[in-house]
mmCIF file of C-alpha atoms in Angstrom:
data_model
loop_
_atom_site.group_PDB
_atom_site.id
_atom_site.type_symbol
_atom_site.label_atom_id
_atom_site.label_comp_id
_atom_site.label_asym_id
_atom_site.label_seq_id
_atom_site.Cartn_x
_atom_site.Cartn_y
_atom_site.Cartn_z
ATOM 1 C CA MET J 1 5.538 12.214 -11.293
ATOM 2 C CA GLN J 2 6.136 9.426 -13.232
ATOM 3 C CA ARG J 3 3.243 6.867 -13.981
ATOM 4 C CA ARG J 4 2.976 3.192 -14.235
ATOM 5 C CA GLN J 5 0.461 1.036 -15.222
ATOM 6 C CA VAL J 6 -1.207 -1.255 -12.708
ATOM 7 C CA GLY J 7 -0.498 -4.970 -13.682
ATOM 8 C CA ALA J 8 -1.651 -5.528 -17.367
ATOM 9 C CA CYS J 9 -4.755 -3.289 -17.082
ATOM 10 C CA GLY J 10 -5.743 0.110 -18.375
ATOM 11 C CA LEU J 11 -5.402 1.627 -14.720
ATOM 12 C CA SER J 12 -2.213 3.740 -14.375
ATOM 13 C CA VAL J 13 -0.980 5.587 -11.210
ATOM 14 C CA GLY J 14 1.697 7.839 -10.161
ATOM 15 C CA ARG J 15 4.736 5.485 -8.969
ATOM 16 C CA LEU J 16 4.322 6.540 -5.102
ATOM 17 C CA GLY J 17 0.908 6.139 -3.406
ATOM 18 C CA LEU J 18 -0.267 7.985 -0.080
ATOM 19 C CA GLY J 19 -1.250 5.618 2.457
ATOM 20 C CA THR J 20 -4.040 6.922 5.191
ATOM 21 C CA MET J 21 -4.017 4.343 7.824
ATOM 22 C CA THR J 22 -3.104 6.567 10.699
ATOM 23 C CA TRP J 23 -5.856 9.328 9.528
ATOM 24 C CA GLY J 24 -8.429 10.161 11.769
ATOM 25 C CA GLY J 25 -6.019 8.935 14.811
ATOM 26 C CA ASP J 26 -2.661 9.677 14.966
ATOM 27 C CA THR J 27 -2.500 12.023 11.944
ATOM 28 C CA PRO J 28 -4.925 14.869 12.644
ATOM 29 C CA PRO J 29 -7.115 16.189 9.953
ATOM 30 C CA ASP J 30 -5.358 19.337 9.299
ATOM 31 C CA VAL J 31 -2.065 17.421 8.608
ATOM 32 C CA ALA J 32 -3.725 14.909 6.347
ATOM 33 C CA ARG J 33 -5.088 17.781 4.509
ATOM 34 C CA THR J 34 -1.504 19.164 3.979
ATOM 35 C CA LEU J 35 -0.368 15.751 3.077
ATOM 36 C CA LEU J 36 -2.800 15.288 0.547
ATOM 37 C CA ARG J 37 -2.174 18.837 -1.304
ATOM 38 C CA ASP J 38 1.494 18.261 -1.210
ATOM 39 C CA PHE J 39 1.124 14.440 -2.497
ATOM 40 C CA VAL J 40 -1.188 15.974 -5.453
ATOM 41 C CA GLU J 41 0.810 18.929 -6.069
ATOM 42 C CA ALA J 42 4.105 16.413 -6.437
ATOM 43 C CA GLY J 43 2.174 14.622 -9.591
ATOM 44 C CA GLY J 44 0.604 11.865 -7.167
ATOM 45 C CA ASP J 45 -2.920 10.617 -7.558
ATOM 46 C CA LEU J 46 -3.066 6.962 -5.992
ATOM 47 C CA ILE J 47 -4.711 7.484 -2.476
ATOM 48 C CA ASP J 48 -5.066 4.276 -0.387
ATOM 49 C CA THR J 49 -7.693 3.778 2.423
ATOM 50 C CA ALA J 50 -9.812 1.261 4.159
ATOM 51 C CA PRO J 51 -13.336 1.371 6.110
ATOM 52 C CA ALA J 52 -11.016 0.218 8.954
ATOM 53 C CA TYR J 53 -8.579 3.078 9.107
ATOM 54 C CA GLY J 54 -9.867 5.335 11.790
ATOM 55 C CA GLY J 55 -13.059 3.788 11.878
ATOM 56 C CA GLY J 56 -14.073 5.296 8.677
ATOM 57 C CA ARG J 57 -13.051 8.626 9.418
ATOM 58 C CA ALA J 58 -9.781 8.116 6.962
ATOM 59 C CA GLU J 59 -12.587 7.946 4.071
ATOM 60 C CA GLU J 60 -14.626 10.859 5.581
ATOM 61 C CA LEU J 61 -11.525 13.111 5.730
ATOM 62 C CA ILE J 62 -10.891 12.317 1.796
ATOM 63 C CA GLY J 63 -14.281 12.884 0.729
ATOM 64 C CA GLN J 64 -14.265 16.073 2.532
ATOM 65 C CA TYR J 65 -10.998 17.198 0.795
ATOM 66 C CA MET J 66 -12.119 16.201 -2.500
ATOM 67 C CA ARG J 67 -14.945 18.910 -1.865
ATOM 68 C CA SER J 68 -13.119 21.552 -0.512
ATOM 69 C CA ASP J 69 -9.484 21.139 -2.118
ATOM 70 C CA LEU J 70 -9.291 18.591 -4.779
ATOM 71 C CA ARG J 71 -11.423 17.492 -7.787
ATOM 72 C CA ARG J 72 -12.599 14.241 -7.563
ATOM 73 C CA ASP J 73 -10.638 13.291 -11.031
ATOM 74 C CA ASP J 74 -7.351 14.107 -9.102
ATOM 75 C CA LEU J 75 -7.208 11.018 -7.379
ATOM 76 C CA VAL J 76 -7.254 7.157 -7.915
ATOM 77 C CA ILE J 77 -8.852 6.365 -5.031
ATOM 78 C CA ALA J 78 -8.169 2.546 -3.710
ATOM 79 C CA THR J 79 -10.139 1.566 -0.558
ATOM 80 C CA LYS J 80 -11.082 -1.913 0.825
ATOM 81 C CA ALA J 81 -13.637 -4.091 2.304
ATOM 82 C CA GLY J 82 -13.990 -6.993 4.314
ATOM 83 C CA PHE J 83 -12.272 -5.997 7.332
ATOM 84 C CA GLY J 84 -13.857 -3.858 10.261
ATOM 85 C CA THR J 85 -16.312 -3.935 12.876
ATOM 86 C CA HIS J 86 -19.825 -5.003 10.900
ATOM 87 C CA GLY J 87 -21.757 -4.306 13.979
ATOM 88 C CA GLY J 88 -19.476 -6.427 16.058
ATOM 89 C CA PRO J 89 -15.993 -6.929 17.337
ATOM 90 C CA GLN J 90 -13.278 -6.013 14.537
ATOM 91 C CA GLY J 91 -12.766 -8.834 12.429
ATOM 92 C CA ILE J 92 -12.647 -10.303 8.851
ATOM 93 C CA ASP J 93 -15.766 -10.921 7.063
ATOM 94 C CA THR J 94 -15.588 -11.368 3.217
ATOM 95 C CA SER J 95 -19.469 -12.352 2.821
ATOM 96 C CA ARG J 96 -21.173 -10.766 -0.160
ATOM 97 C CA ARG J 97 -23.321 -8.756 2.251
ATOM 98 C CA ALA J 98 -20.319 -7.661 4.608
ATOM 99 C CA LEU J 99 -18.623 -6.506 1.326
ATOM 100 C CA LEU J 100 -21.198 -4.491 -0.419
ATOM 101 C CA ASP J 101 -22.106 -3.125 2.928
ATOM 102 C CA ASP J 102 -18.716 -2.021 3.161
ATOM 103 C CA LEU J 103 -18.543 -0.643 -0.178
ATOM 104 C CA THR J 104 -22.235 1.094 0.300
ATOM 105 C CA ASP J 105 -20.448 2.953 3.195
ATOM 106 C CA SER J 106 -17.224 3.677 1.862
ATOM 107 C CA LEU J 107 -19.010 5.528 -1.296
ATOM 108 C CA ARG J 108 -21.089 7.735 1.258
ATOM 109 C CA ARG J 109 -18.281 8.536 3.447
ATOM 110 C CA LEU J 110 -16.112 9.294 0.453
ATOM 111 C CA ARG J 111 -18.736 11.627 -1.268
ATOM 112 C CA THR J 112 -18.345 9.796 -4.691
ATOM 113 C CA ASP J 113 -20.366 7.415 -7.146
ATOM 114 C CA HIS J 114 -17.204 5.460 -7.774
ATOM 115 C CA ILE J 115 -14.063 3.641 -6.359
ATOM 116 C CA ASP J 116 -10.944 3.553 -8.964
ATOM 117 C CA LEU J 117 -9.384 0.331 -7.048
ATOM 118 C CA TRP J 118 -11.770 -1.890 -4.694
ATOM 119 C CA GLN J 119 -9.718 -4.569 -2.716
ATOM 120 C CA VAL J 120 -10.735 -7.408 -0.614
ATOM 121 C CA HIS J 121 -8.874 -6.361 2.752
ATOM 122 C CA ALA J 122 -8.047 -9.979 3.576
ATOM 123 C CA TRP J 123 -8.809 -13.605 3.072
ATOM 124 C CA GLY J 124 -11.885 -14.941 4.802
ATOM 125 C CA ASP J 125 -13.790 -17.832 5.393
ATOM 126 C CA ALA J 126 -16.774 -17.063 3.250
ATOM 127 C CA PRO J 127 -16.777 -19.209 0.133
ATOM 128 C CA LEU J 128 -14.208 -17.778 -2.277
ATOM 129 C CA ASP J 129 -16.865 -17.907 -5.216
ATOM 130 C CA GLU J 130 -19.197 -15.484 -2.776
ATOM 131 C CA THR J 131 -16.387 -12.825 -2.065
ATOM 132 C CA LEU J 132 -15.331 -12.634 -5.960
ATOM 133 C CA ALA J 133 -19.255 -12.514 -6.808
ATOM 134 C CA ALA J 134 -19.440 -9.459 -4.866
ATOM 135 C CA ILE J 135 -16.720 -7.780 -6.777
ATOM 136 C CA ASP J 136 -18.506 -8.874 -10.226
ATOM 137 C CA GLN J 137 -21.945 -7.037 -8.642
ATOM 138 C CA ALA J 138 -20.116 -4.014 -7.960
ATOM 139 C CA VAL J 139 -17.907 -3.843 -10.942
ATOM 140 C CA ASN J 140 -21.155 -4.818 -12.863
ATOM 141 C CA ALA J 141 -23.138 -1.976 -11.124
ATOM 142 C CA GLY J 142 -20.678 1.021 -11.792
ATOM 143 C CA ASN J 143 -19.552 1.428 -8.295
ATOM 144 C CA VAL J 144 -16.065 -0.142 -8.834
ATOM 145 C CA ARG J 145 -13.804 0.559 -11.909
ATOM 146 C CA TYR J 146 -11.174 -2.240 -11.005
ATOM 147 C CA ALA J 147 -10.521 -4.924 -8.321
ATOM 148 C CA GLY J 148 -7.867 -6.291 -6.197
ATOM 149 C CA VAL J 149 -6.779 -8.213 -3.011
ATOM 150 C CA CYS J 150 -4.876 -7.090 0.024
ATOM 151 C CA ASN J 151 -2.601 -9.557 2.405
ATOM 152 C CA PHE J 152 -3.274 -12.504 0.244
ATOM 153 C CA ILE J 153 -0.471 -15.184 0.046
ATOM 154 C CA GLY J 154 0.897 -16.865 -3.118
ATOM 155 C CA TRP J 155 -1.864 -19.719 -3.615
ATOM 156 C CA GLN J 156 -4.814 -17.539 -2.643
ATOM 157 C CA ILE J 157 -3.856 -14.938 -5.235
ATOM 158 C CA GLY J 158 -3.530 -17.734 -7.690
ATOM 159 C CA THR J 159 -6.950 -19.176 -7.018
ATOM 160 C CA ALA J 160 -8.504 -15.972 -6.903
ATOM 161 C CA ALA J 161 -6.939 -14.577 -10.217
ATOM 162 C CA ALA J 162 -7.531 -17.802 -11.445
ATOM 163 C CA TRP J 163 -11.365 -18.322 -10.813
ATOM 164 C CA GLN J 164 -11.874 -14.595 -12.291
ATOM 165 C CA SER J 165 -10.365 -15.380 -15.443
ATOM 166 C CA ALA J 166 -12.073 -18.509 -16.041
ATOM 167 C CA VAL J 167 -15.137 -17.041 -17.415
ATOM 168 C CA PRO J 168 -15.395 -14.173 -19.826
ATOM 169 C CA GLY J 169 -17.281 -11.179 -17.826
ATOM 170 C CA ARG J 170 -15.855 -11.696 -14.587
ATOM 171 C CA ALA J 171 -13.799 -8.584 -13.389
ATOM 172 C CA ARG J 172 -10.437 -9.720 -13.435
ATOM 173 C CA LEU J 173 -7.969 -9.097 -10.462
ATOM 174 C CA VAL J 174 -5.524 -6.319 -11.210
ATOM 175 C CA SER J 175 -3.440 -5.793 -8.040
ATOM 176 C CA GLY J 176 -2.112 -7.130 -4.832
ATOM 177 C CA GLN J 177 -1.421 -5.409 -1.682
ATOM 178 C CA ILE J 178 1.140 -6.767 0.735
ATOM 179 C CA GLU J 179 4.135 -5.669 3.237
ATOM 180 C CA TYR J 180 7.385 -5.527 1.278
ATOM 181 C CA SER J 181 10.418 -3.963 2.089
ATOM 182 C CA LEU J 182 14.032 -4.481 2.480
ATOM 183 C CA LEU J 183 13.255 -6.117 5.839
ATOM 184 C CA ALA J 184 10.091 -8.216 4.581
ATOM 185 C CA ARG J 185 11.318 -9.951 1.322
ATOM 186 C CA ARG J 186 9.091 -12.978 1.653
ATOM 187 C CA ALA J 187 6.784 -11.723 -1.176
ATOM 188 C CA GLU J 188 9.609 -12.598 -3.498
ATOM 189 C CA VAL J 189 8.867 -16.393 -2.793
ATOM 190 C CA GLU J 190 5.711 -16.805 -4.139
ATOM 191 C CA VAL J 191 3.609 -13.267 -4.252
ATOM 192 C CA LEU J 192 5.436 -11.871 -6.630
ATOM 193 C CA PRO J 193 5.606 -14.807 -8.945
ATOM 194 C CA ALA J 194 1.863 -15.028 -8.566
ATOM 195 C CA LEU J 195 1.201 -11.630 -9.316
ATOM 196 C CA ASN J 196 3.262 -11.588 -12.484
ATOM 197 C CA HIS J 197 1.945 -14.889 -13.752
ATOM 198 C CA HIS J 198 -1.632 -13.164 -13.535
ATOM 199 C CA GLY J 199 -0.849 -9.806 -14.819
ATOM 200 C CA MET J 200 -1.315 -7.768 -11.724
ATOM 201 C CA GLY J 201 0.840 -5.171 -9.844
ATOM 202 C CA LEU J 202 1.913 -5.019 -6.570
ATOM 203 C CA LEU J 203 1.256 -2.076 -4.093
ATOM 204 C CA PRO J 204 3.688 -2.554 -1.160
ATOM 205 C CA TRP J 205 2.902 -1.439 2.153
ATOM 206 C CA SER J 206 5.145 -0.611 4.814
ATOM 207 C CA PRO J 207 8.156 0.287 2.187
ATOM 208 C CA LEU J 208 10.014 1.411 4.961
ATOM 209 C CA GLY J 209 10.028 -1.492 7.116
ATOM 210 C CA ARG J 210 7.478 -0.066 9.644
ATOM 211 C CA GLY J 211 9.598 3.105 10.045
ATOM 212 C CA VAL J 212 12.677 1.432 10.841
ATOM 213 C CA LEU J 213 14.779 1.812 7.910
ATOM 214 C CA THR J 214 14.641 5.459 8.330
ATOM 215 C CA GLY J 215 16.914 4.903 11.038
ATOM 216 C CA LYS J 216 14.798 6.691 13.870
ATOM 217 C CA TYR J 217 15.358 3.434 16.041
ATOM 218 C CA ARG J 218 19.089 3.196 15.760
ATOM 219 C CA ARG J 219 19.775 4.379 19.345
ATOM 220 C CA GLY J 220 16.388 3.910 21.129
ATOM 221 C CA VAL J 221 12.658 4.094 20.787
ATOM 222 C CA PRO J 222 11.541 7.561 19.975
ATOM 223 C CA ARG J 223 8.468 8.891 22.140
ATOM 224 C CA ASP J 224 6.898 10.508 19.047
ATOM 225 C CA SER J 225 7.629 7.470 17.142
ATOM 226 C CA ARG J 226 5.237 4.661 16.405
ATOM 227 C CA GLY J 227 7.082 2.115 18.338
ATOM 228 C CA GLY J 228 6.762 4.603 21.257
ATOM 229 C CA ARG J 229 3.013 4.725 21.496
ATOM 230 C CA ASP J 230 1.341 2.032 22.954
ATOM 231 C CA HIS J 231 -1.115 1.078 20.469
ATOM 232 C CA LEU J 232 1.193 0.791 17.935
ATOM 233 C CA SER J 233 4.743 -0.819 19.430
ATOM 234 C CA TRP J 234 3.421 -4.015 18.708
ATOM 235 C CA PHE J 235 3.668 -3.087 15.004
ATOM 236 C CA VAL J 236 7.050 -2.228 15.205
ATOM 237 C CA GLU J 237 8.670 -4.543 17.574
ATOM 238 C CA PRO J 238 9.348 -7.190 15.167
ATOM 239 C CA TYR J 239 11.960 -5.291 13.192
ATOM 240 C CA LEU J 240 13.773 -3.954 16.488
ATOM 241 C CA ASP J 241 16.206 -7.189 16.436
ATOM 242 C CA THR J 242 19.573 -7.769 15.488
ATOM 243 C CA ARG J 243 19.118 -8.855 11.714
ATOM 244 C CA SER J 244 17.399 -5.962 11.372
ATOM 245 C CA ARG J 245 19.816 -3.517 13.176
ATOM 246 C CA ALA J 246 22.290 -4.675 10.688
ATOM 247 C CA VAL J 247 20.333 -3.758 7.573
ATOM 248 C CA VAL J 248 19.437 -0.551 8.904
ATOM 249 C CA ASP J 249 23.006 0.128 9.308
ATOM 250 C CA ALA J 250 24.083 -0.986 5.801
ATOM 251 C CA VAL J 251 20.909 1.264 4.478
ATOM 252 C CA ALA J 252 22.622 3.972 6.191
ATOM 253 C CA ARG J 253 25.917 3.494 5.093
ATOM 254 C CA ALA J 254 24.601 3.322 1.548
ATOM 255 C CA ALA J 255 22.473 6.840 2.293
ATOM 256 C CA ASP J 256 25.802 8.630 3.351
ATOM 257 C CA GLY J 257 27.662 7.339 0.013
ATOM 258 C CA LEU J 258 24.906 8.696 -2.042
ATOM 259 C CA SER J 259 24.148 11.982 -0.158
ATOM 260 C CA LEU J 260 20.462 10.366 0.466
ATOM 261 C CA SER J 261 18.590 9.712 3.476
ATOM 262 C CA PRO J 262 18.208 6.305 4.999
ATOM 263 C CA ALA J 263 14.450 6.708 4.501
ATOM 264 C CA GLN J 264 14.909 7.576 0.466
ATOM 265 C CA VAL J 265 17.575 4.627 -0.065
ATOM 266 C CA ALA J 266 14.912 2.240 1.413
ATOM 267 C CA LEU J 267 12.235 3.638 -0.561
ATOM 268 C CA LEU J 268 14.141 3.731 -3.953
ATOM 269 C CA TRP J 269 15.019 -0.118 -3.395
ATOM 270 C CA VAL J 270 11.233 -1.142 -3.178
ATOM 271 C CA ARG J 271 9.790 1.352 -5.593
ATOM 272 C CA ASP J 272 12.036 0.023 -8.747
ATOM 273 C CA ALA J 273 11.966 -3.815 -7.793
ATOM 274 C CA PRO J 274 10.517 -5.838 -10.358
ATOM 275 C CA GLY J 275 6.783 -6.194 -10.302
ATOM 276 C CA VAL J 276 6.622 -3.068 -8.232
ATOM 277 C CA THR J 277 3.583 -0.808 -9.328
ATOM 278 C CA ALA J 278 3.514 2.136 -6.490
ATOM 279 C CA PRO J 279 4.926 1.610 -2.895
ATOM 280 C CA LEU J 280 2.330 3.036 -0.734
ATOM 281 C CA LEU J 281 3.871 5.831 1.830
ATOM 282 C CA GLY J 282 2.548 6.311 5.383
ATOM 283 C CA ALA J 283 4.031 9.434 6.387
ATOM 284 C CA ARG J 284 2.549 11.215 9.137
ATOM 285 C CA THR J 285 4.430 14.774 8.825
ATOM 286 C CA PRO J 286 4.429 16.941 5.622
ATOM 287 C CA GLU J 287 8.383 16.913 6.480
ATOM 288 C CA GLN J 288 8.183 12.917 6.372
ATOM 289 C CA LEU J 289 6.519 12.887 2.942
ATOM 290 C CA GLY J 290 8.540 15.696 1.528
ATOM 291 C CA GLU J 291 11.484 13.784 2.093
ATOM 292 C CA LEU J 292 10.002 10.833 0.097
ATOM 293 C CA LEU J 293 8.667 12.680 -2.724
ATOM 294 C CA ASP J 294 11.968 14.123 -3.081
ATOM 295 C CA THR J 295 13.161 10.681 -4.314
ATOM 296 C CA GLU J 296 11.507 11.178 -7.931
ATOM 297 C CA PRO J 297 14.804 12.121 -9.844
ATOM 298 C CA TYR J 298 16.685 9.490 -8.518
ATOM 299 C CA ASP J 299 17.476 5.752 -8.945
ATOM 300 C CA LEU J 300 19.785 3.625 -6.815
ATOM 301 C CA PRO J 301 23.095 2.431 -8.626
ATOM 302 C CA ALA J 302 22.864 -1.111 -9.535
ATOM 303 C CA THR J 303 26.069 -2.024 -7.079
ATOM 304 C CA ILE J 304 24.288 -0.523 -4.203
ATOM 305 C CA VAL J 305 20.843 -2.494 -5.290
ATOM 306 C CA GLU J 306 22.721 -5.851 -5.598
ATOM 307 C CA ALA J 307 24.989 -4.923 -2.276
ATOM 308 C CA LEU J 308 21.281 -4.455 -0.725
ATOM 309 C CA ASP J 309 19.762 -7.677 -1.875
ATOM 310 C CA ASP J 310 22.503 -9.512 -0.527
ATOM 311 C CA ILE J 311 22.777 -8.142 2.737
ATOM 312 C CA THR J 312 19.130 -8.671 2.915
ATOM 313 C CA GLY J 313 18.429 -12.500 2.110
ATOM 314 C CA GLY J 314 20.598 -12.795 -1.318
ATOM 315 C CA PRO J 315 19.684 -11.961 -4.983
ATOM 316 C CA HIS J 316 16.346 -10.864 -6.338
ATOM 317 C CA GLN J 317 15.258 -14.003 -8.628
ATOM 318 C CA ALA J 318 13.155 -11.732 -10.860
ATOM 319 C CA ARG J 319 16.052 -9.185 -11.174
ATOM 320 C CA SER J 320 18.356 -11.523 -12.317
ATOM 321 C CA LYS J 321 15.863 -12.967 -15.058
ATOM 322 C CA GLY J 322 15.723 -9.550 -16.441
ATOM 323 C CA PRO J 323 12.743 -6.450 -15.724
ATOM 324 C CA ILE J 324 9.496 -7.549 -15.393
ATOM 325 C CA ASP J 325 6.946 -5.000 -16.875
ATOM 326 C CA LYS J 326 5.386 -2.388 -14.467
#
């Protein structure tokens, strides 16, 4: 698998990442183990997780498999802090205490002494300088190598990144994670320009439009899909509208012409979009993951990219200005 630098920092990762949101829940441990092994065998190393995933179970599984199946050095572990129960109802808490408590628990569950990429899971109500001071403390202690943010909008990224770069010795933010796909291009308006300006890489989640771009919902909602499950149907429903169906139809037509699957076309569009470091794959089965990993030798023709741009919102402004360093 080809590698990319995360923004302007010294960390490099494979150009596809593996997401673990369903591990410990809809994805059983034996399947998670197979997914992790298949991903690493294909040259992948970026594993994205969080304390909130499976109530910590996703991190526990990764920690277990690093002892039984893989070496710690085989993986670039990206986890998060600031979203979870924290002893009460689930919610956002980006205070120094909550973040550092999350870090301590993540290190224990992952059975490691450091996190490669530690991310603030969401913008919170705690003073920003307190949140960012927790990152500095974790990096200075050696528990964290690099830091980033998740689900921040443009001005939030700019404010946080500028604060960290204002004083020598603060831990610079190197990445931002947000939803980005042919069905969700809002990141191009403010998030991508902010990341690019501050030398940060983009780690898109749901590059397949929450599974809708695979085409599996074209004739209804399969019972075994996320949309067919009561606890996840809310996640898929926003993309089951008329506009989304038109986009899925266009992706399917492109896939037919290229002898690829719709999922592969949708992933390739995101993978090679300007500013993207590594889309995070939320595959729930080895078959799904294998299909996506098989995209490694492929690139979409420029004419297909332009057509998909036009159908889903218009030209990609960064693309028209020339390539952004990955």
